[in-house]
Amino acid sequence: MRKFETTVQELKDQVLTSVAELAWEDRLATGVLDIPEKVIPGPEAKMRCCIYKERAVVNDRIKLALGGDRTNPGMVEVMEIACDECPVTQVEVGPSCRGCIATRCVHSCPKEAITIEQHGHHYRAVIDHDKCVACGKCISVCPYGAIQKNQRPCERGCVPGAIAMGENKKAAIDVNKCVSCGTCTYQCPFGAAMDKSYIVDVIQMLRGAARWGFRVYAVVAPSIAGQFAPATLGQVVTGLKMLGFHDVYEVALGADMTARAESEELLEKGKLLSSCCPAFVDYVEKNFPDLAQYISHTPSPMVMIGRHIKEKDPGARVVFVGPCVAKKKEFQMGKTMGAIDCALTFEELYPLFSSRGIDPENLEETHLDHASGYGRSFAHSGGVTAAVREGMKERGITEEQFKLKAVQCSGLAACKTELFKMSKGIGDVNFLEGMACEGGCVQGPGVLVRSPRNQMDVEKHAKEAGERTILETLAAQEEVTKAAPQRSAASKKK
């Protein structure tokens, strides 16, 4: 059994594996009610107050494993029964309060929520939480730093401000603000926030392929490098084919296509915001609508590779496998033109393997080598900029003809800062690379391993592509595509 980084991951894996096993056998309708007792056998509770509550949490996880609330457009849902252990977010006065006579906290409070009360021989500030609106003004003026805001991890980590306490003191997600970055899914220490899973949809797709005569392709994001270690990428590819995927492609090849097109678009328009991260694009559209006009019209690498496959095989079904929750939303958007049919995270691919008894470590390798190093480097912050710069260079555009003034934003907090500056006309940036996850896709919410090592694994993966350029890579693929119909025709004659 894989050693996960957290117990939350272990629980998620157990539920997804159990659901997947039943889906392969077409026994979900009859077996799904047995999963809570299988995952939480008892008789003693290990995580919560009692096994009955633990099983109730598992039951909510099963619902999300089956796709969650299909009427909710958000990709993350809060399991209210699991959201009850964090302190309520509020402003508190700590022991450092000296009961000073300046009382800046009292004078700064717009709601008159702070009073100075005597406790024995000492005075100290007291906050009336029925009046307090947690504006934080008292925090900023206290000379002792005695006033602090206790904030839930999910709220603290949500840059768009989409998470707040509902009336029942449970976390609630505002879908109008949420950008599906998935940060809350790993920030919550109780696993109360979970992304919807389409693992059953993928299994049904794979089961239906033989019956209905279509082929299912897996497209793997470059951030997969090292995620299933000690298994190699080649062994993971073999495992995917054992699951029933007809073939496997690198999303990095789609990144090469994006880099070529985006460099052309930048030359034409003179100013661009990158479009490869759907959470970043959503964040711009919701928070900086005046800058939305600069978002690149070039499709993301995921969409690019999906289109490429379906041009060769119009009846194909394509499943994205990566570290991203936002991709689950992107593939369903109309602008993707049906290029991708479903999306899974690495956290979901592992139980998919387990449900069929597949251990990639014990498999032979299947060679996978479609992309350039520039395309593979899209997985970490700075990779998109480097690829766009290379795309211009390969087109013969010199620094004198177009001076690329780029900035790489690693995480939504950094994106927010740079977008604010751009909205105010500060600076002369003409290309903004936005990544919702700090460090880029290598640290996405759906990874198996969240470590600085991820960056090194991707860099090594990029170097393995050798010295081939973006244009050489795409030209080689065009030759393969041209030859494919000829091979197909030849096989029919035989």
GROMACS .gro file of N, CA and C in nm, residues 251-345:
model
  285
  251VAL      N    1   0.038   1.572  -2.250
  251VAL     CA    2  -0.022   1.705  -2.258
  251VAL      C    3   0.087   1.807  -2.295
  252ALA      N    4   0.211   1.772  -2.266
  252ALA     CA    5   0.323   1.860  -2.301
  252ALA      C    6   0.331   1.885  -2.452
  253LEU      N    7   0.284   1.788  -2.532
  253LEU     CA    8   0.278   1.812  -2.676
  253LEU      C    9   0.177   1.922  -2.705
  254GLY      N   10   0.064   1.920  -2.634
  254GLY     CA   11  -0.032   2.028  -2.645
  254GLY      C   12   0.028   2.161  -2.599
  255ALA      N   13   0.118   2.156  -2.500
  255ALA     CA   14   0.187   2.276  -2.453
  255ALA      C   15   0.277   2.333  -2.562
  256ASP      N   16   0.343   2.246  -2.640
  256ASP     CA   17   0.423   2.293  -2.753
  256ASP      C   18   0.334   2.366  -2.853
  257MET      N   19   0.215   2.311  -2.878
  257MET     CA   20   0.121   2.375  -2.969
  257MET      C   21   0.075   2.510  -2.915
  258THR      N   22   0.050   2.514  -2.782
  258THR     CA   23   0.009   2.638  -2.718
  258THR      C   24   0.120   2.743  -2.726
  259ALA      N   25   0.243   2.701  -2.702
  259ALA     CA   26   0.356   2.794  -2.705
  259ALA      C   27   0.373   2.856  -2.843
  260ARG      N   28   0.359   2.774  -2.947
  260ARG     CA   29   0.371   2.827  -3.084
  260ARG      C   30   0.260   2.929  -3.111
  261ALA      N   31   0.137   2.892  -3.079
  261ALA     CA   32   0.024   2.980  -3.108
  261ALA      C   33   0.026   3.106  -3.020
  262GLU      N   34   0.064   3.089  -2.892
  262GLU     CA   35   0.061   3.203  -2.801
  262GLU      C   36   0.170   3.303  -2.835
  263SER      N   37   0.285   3.256  -2.882
  263SER     CA   38   0.391   3.349  -2.922
  263SER      C   39   0.347   3.430  -3.044
  264GLU      N   40   0.275   3.368  -3.136
  264GLU     CA   41   0.221   3.439  -3.252
  264GLU      C   42   0.118   3.542  -3.208
  265GLU      N   43   0.032   3.503  -3.115
  265GLU     CA   44  -0.073   3.593  -3.067
  265GLU      C   45  -0.013   3.712  -2.992
  266LEU      N   46   0.093   3.689  -2.916
  266LEU     CA   47   0.157   3.798  -2.843
  266LEU      C   48   0.219   3.899  -2.940
  267LEU      N   49   0.281   3.847  -3.045
  267LEU     CA   50   0.338   3.936  -3.147
  267LEU      C   51   0.230   4.021  -3.213
  268GLU      N   52   0.115   3.959  -3.236
  268GLU     CA   53   0.006   4.028  -3.304
  268GLU      C   54  -0.060   4.133  -3.214
  269LYS      N   55  -0.083   4.098  -3.086
  269LYS     CA   56  -0.159   4.186  -2.997
  269LYS      C   57  -0.072   4.277  -2.911
  270GLY      N   58   0.052   4.234  -2.884
  270GLY     CA   59   0.144   4.317  -2.808
  270GLY      C   60   0.134   4.302  -2.658
  271LYS      N   61   0.026   4.240  -2.606
  271LYS     CA   62   0.009   4.224  -2.463
  271LYS      C   63  -0.083   4.106  -2.436
  272LEU      N   64  -0.043   4.016  -2.346
  272LEU     CA   65  -0.122   3.896  -2.320
  272LEU      C   66  -0.114   3.853  -2.174
  273LEU      N   67  -0.223   3.789  -2.130
  273LEU     CA   68  -0.224   3.711  -2.007
  273LEU      C   69  -0.235   3.565  -2.050
  274SER      N   70  -0.159   3.477  -1.990
  274SER     CA   71  -0.158   3.336  -2.031
  274SER      C   72  -0.294   3.272  -2.006
  275SER      N   73  -0.323   3.167  -2.082
  275SER     CA   74  -0.455   3.101  -2.073
  275SER      C   75  -0.446   2.955  -2.034
  276CYS      N   76  -0.326   2.906  -1.997
  276CYS     CA   77  -0.312   2.762  -1.972
  276CYS      C   78  -0.370   2.718  -1.839
  277CYS      N   79  -0.382   2.810  -1.741
  277CYS     CA   80  -0.436   2.775  -1.609
  277CYS      C   81  -0.580   2.824  -1.600
  278PRO      N   82  -0.679   2.733  -1.600
  278PRO     CA   83  -0.819   2.776  -1.598
  278PRO      C   84  -0.859   2.848  -1.470
  279ALA      N   85  -0.795   2.817  -1.358
  279ALA     CA   86  -0.827   2.887  -1.233
  279ALA      C   87  -0.781   3.032  -1.241
  280PHE      N   88  -0.665   3.055  -1.301
  280PHE     CA   89  -0.615   3.191  -1.320
  280PHE      C   90  -0.707   3.269  -1.413
  281VAL      N   91  -0.747   3.208  -1.523
  281VAL     CA   92  -0.837   3.274  -1.618
  281VAL      C   93  -0.968   3.312  -1.549
  282ASP      N   94  -1.022   3.219  -1.471
  282ASP     CA   95  -1.147   3.244  -1.398
  282ASP      C   96  -1.128   3.358  -1.297
  283TYR      N   97  -1.013   3.361  -1.232
  283TYR     CA   98  -0.984   3.465  -1.133
  283TYR      C   99  -0.980   3.603  -1.199
  284VAL      N  100  -0.918   3.611  -1.315
  284VAL     CA  101  -0.911   3.739  -1.388
  284VAL      C  102  -1.051   3.785  -1.427
  285GLU      N  103  -1.129   3.693  -1.485
  285GLU     CA  104  -1.262   3.729  -1.532
  285GLU      C  105  -1.354   3.774  -1.419
  286LYS      N  106  -1.337   3.715  -1.300
  286LYS     CA  107  -1.425   3.749  -1.188
  286LYS      C  108  -1.377   3.869  -1.107
  287ASN      N  109  -1.246   3.894  -1.104
  287ASN     CA  110  -1.193   3.998  -1.017
  287ASN      C  111  -1.131   4.117  -1.090
  288PHE      N  112  -1.089   4.097  -1.213
  288PHE     CA  113  -1.031   4.205  -1.293
  288PHE      C  114  -1.091   4.202  -1.434
  289PRO      N  115  -1.223   4.221  -1.444
  289PRO     CA  116  -1.290   4.208  -1.574
  289PRO      C  117  -1.235   4.300  -1.683
  290ASP      N  118  -1.179   4.414  -1.644
  290ASP     CA  119  -1.123   4.506  -1.744
  290ASP      C  120  -0.998   4.450  -1.810
  291LEU      N  121  -0.933   4.354  -1.744
  291LEU     CA  122  -0.813   4.292  -1.800
  291LEU      C  123  -0.843   4.164  -1.879
  292ALA      N  124  -0.970   4.120  -1.873
  292ALA     CA  125  -1.006   3.996  -1.940
  292ALA      C  126  -0.981   4.002  -2.091
  293GLN      N  127  -0.984   4.121  -2.148
  293GLN     CA  128  -0.959   4.136  -2.292
  293GLN      C  129  -0.818   4.092  -2.332
  294TYR      N  130  -0.727   4.088  -2.233
  294TYR     CA  131  -0.589   4.051  -2.264
  294TYR      C  132  -0.563   3.900  -2.247
  295ILE      N  133  -0.662   3.827  -2.196
  295ILE     CA  134  -0.643   3.682  -2.182
  295ILE      C  135  -0.625   3.620  -2.320
  296SER      N  136  -0.523   3.539  -2.334
  296SER     CA  137  -0.494   3.475  -2.463
  296SER      C  138  -0.613   3.392  -2.512
  297HIS      N  139  -0.639   3.400  -2.640
  297HIS     CA  140  -0.744   3.319  -2.701
  297HIS      C  141  -0.692   3.180  -2.740
  298THR      N  142  -0.563   3.158  -2.718
  298THR     CA  143  -0.505   3.027  -2.748
  298THR      C  144  -0.556   2.925  -2.646
  299PRO      N  145  -0.607   2.811  -2.692
  299PRO     CA  146  -0.655   2.709  -2.597
  299PRO      C  147  -0.543   2.657  -2.508
  300SER      N  148  -0.582   2.602  -2.395
  300SER     CA  149  -0.484   2.545  -2.302
  300SER      C  150  -0.421   2.420  -2.362
  301PRO      N  151  -0.305   2.377  -2.311
  301PRO     CA  152  -0.242   2.253  -2.360
  301PRO      C  153  -0.335   2.133  -2.356
  302MET      N  154  -0.418   2.122  -2.251
  302MET     CA  155  -0.512   2.010  -2.241
  302MET      C  156  -0.606   2.008  -2.360
  303VAL      N  157  -0.660   2.125  -2.394
  303VAL     CA  158  -0.754   2.134  -2.506
  303VAL      C  159  -0.682   2.110  -2.639
  304MET      N  160  -0.562   2.164  -2.650
  304MET     CA  161  -0.484   2.147  -2.773
  304MET      C  162  -0.459   2.000  -2.804
  305ILE      N  163  -0.417   1.923  -2.704
  305ILE     CA  164  -0.387   1.783  -2.730
  305ILE      C  165  -0.514   1.704  -2.755
  306GLY      N  166  -0.623   1.743  -2.689
  306GLY     CA  167  -0.752   1.677  -2.714
  306GLY      C  168  -0.798   1.697  -2.858
  307ARG      N  169  -0.785   1.819  -2.907
  307ARG     CA  170  -0.822   1.848  -3.046
  307ARG      C  171  -0.735   1.769  -3.143
  308HIS      N  172  -0.605   1.762  -3.111
  308HIS     CA  173  -0.510   1.691  -3.196
  308HIS      C  174  -0.550   1.544  -3.210
  309ILE      N  175  -0.587   1.483  -3.099
  309ILE     CA  176  -0.626   1.342  -3.102
  309ILE      C  177  -0.755   1.323  -3.181
  310LYS      N  178  -0.851   1.412  -3.159
  310LYS     CA  179  -0.981   1.395  -3.224
  310LYS      C  180  -0.979   1.432  -3.372
  311GLU      N  181  -0.877   1.507  -3.415
  311GLU     CA  182  -0.858   1.529  -3.558
  311GLU      C  183  -0.815   1.400  -3.626
  312LYS      N  184  -0.734   1.321  -3.554
  312LYS     CA  185  -0.687   1.192  -3.609
  312LYS      C  186  -0.792   1.082  -3.592
  313ASP      N  187  -0.867   1.090  -3.483
  313ASP     CA  188  -0.965   0.986  -3.450
  313ASP      C  189  -1.093   1.055  -3.403
  314PRO      N  190  -1.180   1.094  -3.497
  314PRO     CA  191  -1.300   1.173  -3.464
  314PRO      C  192  -1.392   1.109  -3.360
  315GLY      N  193  -1.391   0.979  -3.349
  315GLY     CA  194  -1.479   0.912  -3.253
  315GLY      C  195  -1.415   0.890  -3.117
  316ALA      N  196  -1.297   0.944  -3.097
  316ALA     CA  197  -1.221   0.919  -2.975
  316ALA      C  198  -1.286   0.982  -2.852
  317ARG      N  199  -1.258   0.922  -2.737
  317ARG     CA  200  -1.288   0.983  -2.608
  317ARG      C  201  -1.153   1.012  -2.543
  318VAL      N  202  -1.139   1.131  -2.485
  318VAL     CA  203  -1.010   1.173  -2.430
  318VAL      C  204  -1.025   1.208  -2.282
  319VAL      N  205  -0.939   1.150  -2.199
  319VAL     CA  206  -0.942   1.173  -2.054
  319VAL      C  207  -0.812   1.239  -2.011
  320PHE      N  208  -0.824   1.356  -1.950
  320PHE     CA  209  -0.708   1.427  -1.897
  320PHE      C  210  -0.672   1.370  -1.761
  321VAL      N  211  -0.542   1.350  -1.736
  321VAL     CA  212  -0.493   1.303  -1.607
  321VAL      C  213  -0.388   1.402  -1.559
  322GLY      N  214  -0.416   1.470  -1.449
  322GLY     CA  215  -0.323   1.572  -1.404
  322GLY      C  216  -0.340   1.605  -1.257
  323PRO      N  217  -0.283   1.718  -1.214
  323PRO     CA  218  -0.285   1.755  -1.072
  323PRO      C  219  -0.393   1.856  -1.037
  324CYS      N  220  -0.484   1.883  -1.131
  324CYS     CA  221  -0.566   2.004  -1.125
  324CYS      C  222  -0.715   1.977  -1.104
  325VAL      N  223  -0.776   2.054  -1.011
  325VAL     CA  224  -0.920   2.049  -0.991
  325VAL      C  225  -0.991   2.137  -1.093
  326ALA      N  226  -0.930   2.250  -1.127
  326ALA     CA  227  -0.992   2.344  -1.221
  326ALA      C  228  -1.011   2.283  -1.360
  327LYS      N  229  -0.927   2.185  -1.397
  327LYS     CA  230  -0.943   2.119  -1.526
  327LYS      C  231  -1.075   2.043  -1.535
  328LYS      N  232  -1.127   2.001  -1.419
  328LYS     CA  233  -1.256   1.931  -1.418
  328LYS      C  234  -1.369   2.026  -1.459
  329LYS      N  235  -1.348   2.153  -1.431
  329LYS     CA  236  -1.446   2.253  -1.473
  329LYS      C  237  -1.422   2.292  -1.619
  330GLU      N  238  -1.293   2.306  -1.655
  330GLU     CA  239  -1.259   2.351  -1.790
  330GLU      C  240  -1.310   2.257  -1.898
  331PHE      N  241  -1.297   2.126  -1.876
  331PHE     CA  242  -1.335   2.033  -1.983
  331PHE      C  243  -1.485   2.039  -2.013
  332GLN      N  244  -1.564   2.089  -1.917
  332GLN     CA  245  -1.708   2.097  -1.936
  332GLN      C  246  -1.754   2.230  -1.998
  333MET      N  247  -1.660   2.322  -2.016
  333MET     CA  248  -1.696   2.453  -2.068
  333MET      C  249  -1.714   2.449  -2.220
  334GLY      N  250  -1.808   2.527  -2.268
  334GLY     CA  251  -1.838   2.527  -2.411
  334GLY      C  252  -1.721   2.566  -2.498
  335LYS      N  253  -1.634   2.653  -2.448
  335LYS     CA  254  -1.524   2.702  -2.532
  335LYS      C  255  -1.419   2.595  -2.561
  336THR      N  256  -1.423   2.483  -2.487
  336THR     CA  257  -1.327   2.375  -2.516
  336THR      C  258  -1.372   2.290  -2.634
  337MET      N  259  -1.495   2.311  -2.682
  337MET     CA  260  -1.545   2.245  -2.803
  337MET      C  261  -1.539   2.093  -2.795
  338GLY      N  262  -1.558   2.038  -2.676
  338GLY     CA  263  -1.562   1.893  -2.661
  338GLY      C  264  -1.429   1.824  -2.684
  339ALA      N  265  -1.319   1.898  -2.670
  339ALA     CA  266  -1.187   1.839  -2.694
  339ALA      C  267  -1.153   1.733  -2.590
  340ILE      N  268  -1.201   1.752  -2.468
  340ILE     CA  269  -1.175   1.660  -2.358
  340ILE      C  270  -1.308   1.609  -2.304
  341ASP      N  271  -1.314   1.481  -2.275
  341ASP     CA  272  -1.440   1.420  -2.231
  341ASP      C  273  -1.449   1.400  -2.081
  342CYS      N  274  -1.334   1.397  -2.013
  342CYS     CA  275  -1.336   1.381  -1.867
  342CYS      C  276  -1.198   1.416  -1.812
  343ALA      N  277  -1.191   1.435  -1.681
  343ALA     CA  278  -1.063   1.471  -1.618
  343ALA      C  279  -1.050   1.400  -1.484
  344LEU      N  280  -0.930   1.350  -1.459
  344LEU     CA  281  -0.895   1.285  -1.333
  344LEU      C  282  -0.771   1.350  -1.275
  345THR      N  283  -0.756   1.343  -1.143
  345THR     CA  284  -0.632   1.387  -1.080
  345THR      C  285  -0.542   1.265  -1.057
   0.00000   0.00000   0.00000
